[in-house]
Short mmCIF file of N, CA and C in Angstrom, two decimals:
data_model
loop_
_atom_site.label_atom_id
_atom_site.label_comp_id
_atom_site.label_asym_id
_atom_site.label_seq_id
_atom_site.Cartn_x
_atom_site.Cartn_y
_atom_site.Cartn_z
N UNK Y 11 -16.85 -1.63 -8.34
CA UNK Y 11 -16.57 -0.46 -8.31
C UNK Y 11 -17.35 0.91 -8.82
N UNK Y 12 -17.28 1.95 -8.03
CA UNK Y 12 -18.18 2.96 -8.44
C UNK Y 12 -17.38 4.25 -8.90
N UNK Y 13 -17.98 4.90 -10.05
CA UNK Y 13 -17.17 6.15 -10.54
C UNK Y 13 -17.95 7.31 -10.05
N UNK Y 14 -17.39 8.10 -9.34
CA UNK Y 14 -18.23 9.38 -9.09
C UNK Y 14 -17.71 10.70 -9.54
N UNK Y 15 -18.58 11.43 -9.94
CA UNK Y 15 -18.27 12.84 -10.40
C UNK Y 15 -18.97 13.90 -9.52
N UNK Y 16 -18.37 14.69 -9.18
CA UNK Y 16 -19.07 15.78 -8.42
C UNK Y 16 -19.23 17.36 -9.43
N UNK Y 17 -20.02 17.93 -8.83
CA UNK Y 17 -20.44 19.05 -9.45
C UNK Y 17 -21.06 20.26 -8.59
N UNK Y 18 -21.31 21.35 -8.83
CA UNK Y 18 -21.94 22.38 -8.21
C UNK Y 18 -21.16 23.40 -7.33
N UNK Y 19 -19.93 23.08 -7.03
CA UNK Y 19 -19.23 23.96 -6.44
C UNK Y 19 -19.28 25.30 -6.93
N UNK Y 20 -18.59 26.34 -6.27
CA UNK Y 20 -18.34 27.69 -6.45
C UNK Y 20 -18.01 28.53 -5.42
N UNK Y 21 -18.25 29.79 -5.68
CA UNK Y 21 -17.90 30.90 -4.59
C UNK Y 21 -19.20 31.44 -4.12
N UNK Y 22 -19.22 31.79 -2.97
CA UNK Y 22 -20.52 32.29 -2.16
C UNK Y 22 -20.31 33.13 -1.45
N UNK Y 23 -21.04 34.17 -1.01
CA UNK Y 23 -20.80 34.97 0.12
C UNK Y 23 -21.51 34.02 1.47
N UNK Y 24 -20.96 34.71 2.72
CA UNK Y 24 -21.49 34.12 4.06
C UNK Y 24 -23.19 34.18 4.06
N UNK Y 25 -23.48 33.12 4.45
CA UNK Y 25 -25.18 33.11 4.38
C UNK Y 25 -25.88 32.58 3.24
N UNK Y 26 -25.04 32.28 2.06
CA UNK Y 26 -25.53 32.00 0.99
C UNK Y 26 -25.84 30.15 0.92
N UNK Y 27 -26.04 29.92 -0.39
CA UNK Y 27 -26.31 28.39 -0.35
C UNK Y 27 -25.79 28.08 -1.73
N UNK Y 28 -25.59 26.54 -1.75
CA UNK Y 28 -25.04 25.76 -2.70
C UNK Y 28 -25.52 24.50 -2.38
N UNK Y 29 -25.60 23.78 -3.88
CA UNK Y 29 -26.14 22.30 -3.74
C UNK Y 29 -25.33 21.71 -4.84
N UNK Y 30 -24.47 20.82 -4.05
CA UNK Y 30 -23.33 19.72 -4.48
C UNK Y 30 -24.33 18.55 -5.10
N UNK Y 31 -23.88 18.01 -6.47
CA UNK Y 31 -24.15 16.80 -6.69
C UNK Y 31 -22.99 15.87 -7.26
N UNK Y 32 -23.43 14.66 -7.11
CA UNK Y 32 -22.48 13.64 -7.31
C UNK Y 32 -23.28 12.58 -8.01
N UNK Y 33 -22.83 12.39 -9.48
CA UNK Y 33 -23.29 11.57 -10.35
C UNK Y 33 -22.54 10.26 -10.07
N UNK Y 34 -23.14 9.13 -9.93
CA UNK Y 34 -22.46 7.66 -9.66
C UNK Y 34 -22.79 7.01 -11.11
N UNK Y 35 -21.77 6.26 -11.39
CA UNK Y 35 -21.76 5.31 -12.29
C UNK Y 35 -21.07 4.04 -12.23
N UNK Y 36 -21.25 3.01 -12.83
CA UNK Y 36 -20.73 1.61 -12.62
C UNK Y 36 -21.42 0.73 -11.77
N UNK Y 37 -21.01 0.27 -10.70
CA UNK Y 37 -21.66 -0.67 -9.89
C UNK Y 37 -22.57 0.12 -8.74
N UNK Y 38 -23.22 1.10 -9.19
CA UNK Y 38 -23.95 2.05 -8.54
C UNK Y 38 -25.35 1.71 -7.98
N UNK Y 39 -25.37 0.76 -7.23
CA UNK Y 39 -26.73 0.05 -6.92
C UNK Y 39 -27.02 0.93 -5.51
N UNK Y 40 -28.42 0.57 -4.87
CA UNK Y 40 -28.59 1.31 -3.65
C UNK Y 40 -28.03 0.70 -2.46
N UNK Y 41 -27.00 -0.25 -2.73
CA UNK Y 41 -26.55 -1.05 -1.46
C UNK Y 41 -25.38 -0.08 -1.10
N UNK Y 42 -24.96 1.08 -1.77
CA UNK Y 42 -23.76 1.79 -1.03
C UNK Y 42 -24.24 2.84 -0.07
N UNK Y 43 -23.23 2.91 0.74
CA UNK Y 43 -23.33 4.10 1.76
C UNK Y 43 -22.39 5.32 0.99
N UNK Y 44 -23.32 6.46 0.83
CA UNK Y 44 -22.77 7.79 0.18
C UNK Y 44 -22.38 8.53 1.17
N UNK Y 45 -21.33 9.33 0.93
CA UNK Y 45 -20.99 10.64 1.93
C UNK Y 45 -20.44 11.84 1.45
N UNK Y 46 -20.56 12.71 2.13
CA UNK Y 46 -19.78 13.98 1.64
C UNK Y 46 -18.52 14.04 2.63
N UNK Y 47 -17.40 14.43 1.97
CA UNK Y 47 -16.10 14.68 2.69
C UNK Y 47 -15.77 16.22 2.21
N UNK Y 48 -14.81 16.78 3.13
CA UNK Y 48 -14.22 18.22 2.69
C UNK Y 48 -12.79 18.00 3.27
N UNK Y 49 -12.27 18.56 2.34
CA UNK Y 49 -10.40 18.84 2.86
C UNK Y 49 -10.18 20.17 2.53
N UNK Y 50 -9.49 20.96 3.66
CA UNK Y 50 -8.58 22.22 3.69
C UNK Y 50 -7.23 21.70 3.89
N UNK Y 51 -6.45 22.17 2.73
CA UNK Y 51 -4.97 21.80 3.01
C UNK Y 51 -4.25 22.01 4.45
N UNK Y 52 -3.74 21.11 4.76
CA UNK Y 52 -3.06 21.08 6.10
C UNK Y 52 -3.85 20.47 7.10
N UNK Y 53 -4.99 20.28 6.96
CA UNK Y 53 -6.04 19.25 7.97
C UNK Y 53 -6.17 17.96 7.18
N UNK Y 54 -6.75 17.17 7.95
CA UNK Y 54 -7.25 15.92 7.78
C UNK Y 54 -8.69 15.98 6.90
N UNK Y 55 -8.91 14.90 6.23
CA UNK Y 55 -10.15 15.18 5.39
C UNK Y 55 -11.36 14.65 6.51
N UNK Y 56 -12.37 15.48 6.41
CA UNK Y 56 -13.57 15.18 7.52
C UNK Y 56 -14.61 14.77 6.61
N UNK Y 57 -15.27 13.67 7.08
CA UNK Y 57 -16.57 13.31 6.69
C UNK Y 57 -17.56 14.28 7.24
N UNK Y 58 -18.61 14.88 6.29
CA UNK Y 58 -19.51 16.20 7.14
C UNK Y 58 -20.72 15.30 7.05
N UNK Y 59 -21.25 14.48 6.23
CA UNK Y 59 -22.40 13.97 6.07
C UNK Y 59 -22.50 12.57 5.24
N UNK Y 60 -23.40 11.57 5.51
CA UNK Y 60 -23.51 10.43 4.89
C UNK Y 60 -25.02 9.89 4.96
N UNK Y 61 -25.22 9.21 3.87
CA UNK Y 61 -26.53 8.67 3.92
C UNK Y 61 -26.60 7.05 3.54
N UNK Y 62 -27.18 6.35 4.25
CA UNK Y 62 -27.09 4.91 4.27
C UNK Y 62 -28.07 4.40 3.11
N UNK Y 63 -28.15 3.13 3.01
CA UNK Y 63 -28.85 2.37 1.82
C UNK Y 63 -30.52 2.56 2.23
N UNK Y 64 -30.68 2.82 3.44
CA UNK Y 64 -32.19 2.76 3.87
C UNK Y 64 -32.38 4.27 4.22
N UNK Y 65 -31.73 5.12 3.64
CA UNK Y 65 -32.03 6.62 3.94
C UNK Y 65 -31.54 7.18 5.55
N UNK Y 66 -31.01 6.45 6.11
CA UNK Y 66 -30.56 7.09 7.31
C UNK Y 66 -29.41 8.06 7.29
N UNK Y 67 -29.47 9.22 7.66
CA UNK Y 67 -28.45 10.12 7.43
C UNK Y 67 -27.74 10.51 8.79
N UNK Y 68 -26.46 10.69 8.73
CA UNK Y 68 -25.80 11.42 9.69
C UNK Y 68 -24.87 12.66 9.55
N UNK Y 69 -24.50 13.32 10.35
CA UNK Y 69 -24.14 14.62 10.07
C UNK Y 69 -22.99 15.17 11.41
N UNK Y 70 -21.85 15.92 10.89
CA UNK Y 70 -21.14 16.16 12.05
C UNK Y 70 -21.71 17.25 12.32
N UNK Y 71 -21.55 17.75 13.68
CA UNK Y 71 -22.00 18.77 14.40
C UNK Y 71 -22.13 19.95 13.78
N UNK Y 72 -21.14 20.50 13.16
CA UNK Y 72 -20.68 21.67 12.43
C UNK Y 72 -21.46 22.09 11.37
N UNK Y 73 -22.10 21.26 10.81
CA UNK Y 73 -23.14 21.04 9.73
C UNK Y 73 -24.59 20.79 10.08
N UNK Y 74 -24.96 20.29 11.31
CA UNK Y 74 -26.20 19.94 11.58
C UNK Y 74 -27.17 21.43 11.35
N UNK Y 75 -28.33 21.07 10.82
CA UNK Y 75 -29.36 22.37 10.73
C UNK Y 75 -28.94 23.13 9.59
N UNK Y 76 -27.81 22.90 8.91
CA UNK Y 76 -27.31 23.70 7.86
C UNK Y 76 -27.29 22.80 6.43
N UNK Y 77 -26.72 21.77 6.48
CA UNK Y 77 -26.60 21.08 5.40
C UNK Y 77 -27.60 19.78 5.31
N UNK Y 78 -28.02 19.44 4.44
CA UNK Y 78 -28.91 18.13 4.30
C UNK Y 78 -28.29 17.41 2.73
N UNK Y 79 -28.21 16.12 3.27
CA UNK Y 79 -27.55 15.07 2.20
C UNK Y 79 -29.03 14.34 1.77
N UNK Y 80 -28.98 14.08 0.39
CA UNK Y 80 -29.96 13.21 -0.01
C UNK Y 80 -29.53 12.70 -1.44
N UNK Y 81 -30.35 11.62 -1.90
CA UNK Y 81 -30.12 10.81 -3.02
C UNK Y 81 -31.20 10.66 -3.80
N UNK Y 82 -31.12 10.20 -5.22
CA UNK Y 82 -32.04 10.07 -5.99
C UNK Y 82 -31.64 8.75 -6.51
N UNK Y 83 -32.29 7.58 -6.22
CA UNK Y 83 -31.61 6.45 -6.69
C UNK Y 83 -31.63 6.16 -7.99
N UNK Y 84 -33.01 6.61 -8.54
CA UNK Y 84 -33.30 6.41 -10.05
C UNK Y 84 -32.38 7.21 -10.71
N UNK Y 85 -31.72 8.10 -10.42
CA UNK Y 85 -30.78 8.93 -11.17
C UNK Y 85 -29.27 8.76 -10.66
N UNK Y 86 -29.08 7.75 -9.79
CA UNK Y 86 -27.72 7.50 -9.30
C UNK Y 86 -27.06 8.82 -8.90
N UNK Y 87 -27.79 9.91 -7.98
CA UNK Y 87 -27.21 10.99 -7.92
C UNK Y 87 -27.34 11.39 -6.41
N UNK Y 88 -26.16 11.87 -5.82
CA UNK Y 88 -26.12 12.08 -4.30
C UNK Y 88 -26.09 13.68 -4.54
N UNK Y 89 -26.93 14.30 -3.42
CA UNK Y 89 -26.64 15.57 -3.32
C UNK Y 89 -26.28 16.16 -1.70
N UNK Y 90 -25.83 17.37 -1.90
CA UNK Y 90 -25.61 17.82 -0.40
C UNK Y 90 -25.97 19.53 -0.63
N UNK Y 91 -27.23 19.76 0.01
CA UNK Y 91 -27.70 21.24 -0.24
C UNK Y 91 -27.02 21.71 1.26
N UNK Y 92 -26.35 22.97 1.03
CA UNK Y 92 -25.74 23.62 1.88
C UNK Y 92 -26.41 24.98 1.99
N UNK Y 93 -26.87 25.52 3.06
CA UNK Y 93 -27.32 26.59 3.57
C UNK Y 93 -26.61 27.46 4.68
N UNK Y 94 -26.80 28.72 5.07
CA UNK Y 94 -26.19 29.52 6.03
C UNK Y 94 -24.70 29.25 6.13
N UNK Y 95 -24.12 29.20 4.93
CA UNK Y 95 -22.49 28.93 4.55
C UNK Y 95 -21.73 29.94 5.42
N UNK Y 96 -20.55 29.23 5.93
CA UNK Y 96 -19.73 30.20 6.54
C UNK Y 96 -18.39 30.08 6.02
N UNK Y 97 -17.43 31.01 5.99
CA UNK Y 97 -16.12 31.12 5.58
C UNK Y 97 -15.51 29.79 6.16
N UNK Y 98 -15.82 29.10 7.26
CA UNK Y 98 -15.17 27.82 7.73
C UNK Y 98 -15.51 26.67 6.95
N UNK Y 99 -16.73 26.95 6.21
CA UNK Y 99 -17.19 25.91 5.19
C UNK Y 99 -16.13 25.62 3.83
N UNK Y 100 -15.52 26.73 3.70
CA UNK Y 100 -14.50 26.51 2.46
C UNK Y 100 -13.74 25.47 2.27
N UNK Y 101 -13.49 24.66 1.41
CA UNK Y 101 -12.93 23.10 1.25
C UNK Y 101 -13.18 22.84 -0.02
N UNK Y 102 -12.33 21.75 -0.34
CA UNK Y 102 -12.58 20.89 -1.53
C UNK Y 102 -13.62 19.83 -1.19
N UNK Y 103 -14.80 19.84 -1.68
CA UNK Y 103 -15.78 18.71 -1.22
C UNK Y 103 -15.44 17.59 -1.95
N UNK Y 104 -15.66 16.57 -1.49
CA UNK Y 104 -15.64 14.96 -2.24
C UNK Y 104 -16.75 14.05 -1.80
N UNK Y 105 -17.19 13.42 -2.93
CA UNK Y 105 -18.14 12.61 -2.73
C UNK Y 105 -17.41 10.92 -2.67
N UNK Y 106 -18.01 10.31 -1.89
CA UNK Y 106 -17.43 8.93 -1.49
C UNK Y 106 -18.41 7.95 -1.27
N UNK Y 107 -18.01 6.52 -1.53
CA UNK Y 107 -18.94 5.60 -1.18
C UNK Y 107 -18.27 4.26 -0.72
N UNK Y 108 -19.11 3.42 -0.16
CA UNK Y 108 -18.71 2.33 0.40
C UNK Y 108 -19.76 1.22 0.55
N UNK Y 109 -19.19 0.04 0.53
CA UNK Y 109 -20.17 -0.93 0.57
C UNK Y 109 -20.40 -1.62 1.91
N UNK Y 110 -19.97 -1.26 3.06
CA UNK Y 110 -20.09 -1.89 4.45
C UNK Y 110 -21.38 -0.98 4.94
N UNK Y 111 -22.14 -1.73 5.87
CA UNK Y 111 -23.01 -1.17 6.42
C UNK Y 111 -22.74 0.09 7.36
N UNK Y 112 -23.32 1.14 7.38
CA UNK Y 112 -23.25 2.45 8.30
C UNK Y 112 -22.51 3.36 7.44
N UNK Y 113 -22.54 4.64 7.80
CA UNK Y 113 -22.05 5.67 7.25
C UNK Y 113 -21.36 6.50 8.20
N UNK Y 114 -19.83 6.25 8.53
CA UNK Y 114 -19.33 6.96 9.41
C UNK Y 114 -18.81 8.39 9.03
N UNK Y 115 -19.25 9.22 9.94
CA UNK Y 115 -18.55 10.83 9.51
C UNK Y 115 -17.66 11.37 10.46
N UNK Y 116 -17.21 12.58 10.31
CA UNK Y 116 -15.98 12.80 11.02
C UNK Y 116 -14.81 12.93 10.79
N UNK Y 117 -13.85 12.97 11.40
CA UNK Y 117 -12.39 12.83 11.22
C UNK Y 117 -11.95 11.22 11.27
N UNK Y 118 -11.18 10.97 10.68
CA UNK Y 118 -10.56 9.61 10.93
C UNK Y 118 -11.20 8.36 10.24
N UNK Y 119 -12.14 8.86 9.38
CA UNK Y 119 -12.87 7.74 8.91
C UNK Y 119 -12.79 7.57 7.22
N UNK Y 120 -11.89 8.33 6.49
CA UNK Y 120 -11.71 8.30 4.95
C UNK Y 120 -11.49 6.89 4.78
N UNK Y 121 -10.69 6.32 5.54
CA UNK Y 121 -10.34 4.81 5.11
C UNK Y 121 -11.12 3.89 4.84
N UNK Y 122 -12.39 4.28 5.47
CA UNK Y 122 -13.41 3.44 5.43
C UNK Y 122 -14.26 3.41 4.19
N UNK Y 123 -13.88 4.34 3.19
CA UNK Y 123 -14.38 4.47 1.87
C UNK Y 123 -13.70 3.99 0.79
N UNK Y 124 -13.92 3.58 0.00
CA UNK Y 124 -13.16 3.02 -1.26
C UNK Y 124 -13.12 3.75 -2.48
N UNK Y 125 -14.41 4.39 -2.56
CA UNK Y 125 -14.48 5.06 -4.15
C UNK Y 125 -14.84 6.62 -3.79
N UNK Y 126 -13.95 7.34 -4.70
CA UNK Y 126 -13.94 8.80 -4.36
C UNK Y 126 -14.09 9.52 -5.66
N UNK Y 127 -14.52 10.64 -5.96
CA UNK Y 127 -14.72 11.53 -6.78
C UNK Y 127 -13.48 12.51 -6.70
N UNK Y 128 -13.27 13.23 -7.67
CA UNK Y 128 -12.12 14.40 -8.02
C UNK Y 128 -12.38 15.66 -7.30
N UNK Y 129 -13.45 15.85 -6.62
CA UNK Y 129 -13.63 17.01 -5.70
C UNK Y 129 -14.06 18.15 -6.50
N UNK Y 130 -14.78 18.94 -5.72
CA UNK Y 130 -15.19 20.24 -6.17
C UNK Y 130 -15.28 21.30 -5.17
N UNK Y 131 -14.82 22.36 -5.44
CA UNK Y 131 -14.24 23.49 -4.72
C UNK Y 131 -15.39 24.43 -4.21
N UNK Y 132 -15.50 24.70 -3.13
CA UNK Y 132 -16.32 25.49 -2.44
C UNK Y 132 -15.70 26.66 -1.62
N UNK Y 133 -15.83 27.85 -1.86
CA UNK Y 133 -15.36 29.00 -1.28
C UNK Y 133 -16.32 30.22 -0.84
N UNK Y 134 -16.48 30.31 0.37
CA UNK Y 134 -17.41 31.19 1.08
C UNK Y 134 -16.57 32.22 1.80
N UNK Y 135 -16.84 33.42 1.23
CA UNK Y 135 -16.29 34.77 1.60
C UNK Y 135 -17.20 35.47 2.54
N UNK Y 136 -16.31 36.23 3.54
CA UNK Y 136 -17.32 36.58 4.54
C UNK Y 136 -17.39 38.14 4.10
#
């Protein structure tokens, strides 16, 4: 099992940038697929970006070209660089991990991930 702790959330104006971090501990080897999800109350949790063990990345269309997921295996840390932020990016952002091949993103995939952090809030004002 992996323990995940997110940080880096905050409030920013539209057009601004933030970088989220997720520190992994426990059985945090490079076999894991790591992903970022976001959740707005009343909506389903959405996987926005994922990075597989070989560095292959996946993004939902709404963040392509604006968000970049990366990881530092030596530091056991996952990142999400968010640029050109929009008010609709406002959400609680969660780090998640799984040990199965592939990194599904989008809606309806949250139950394919087994380890979760506590979340970090991102608020984008217009």
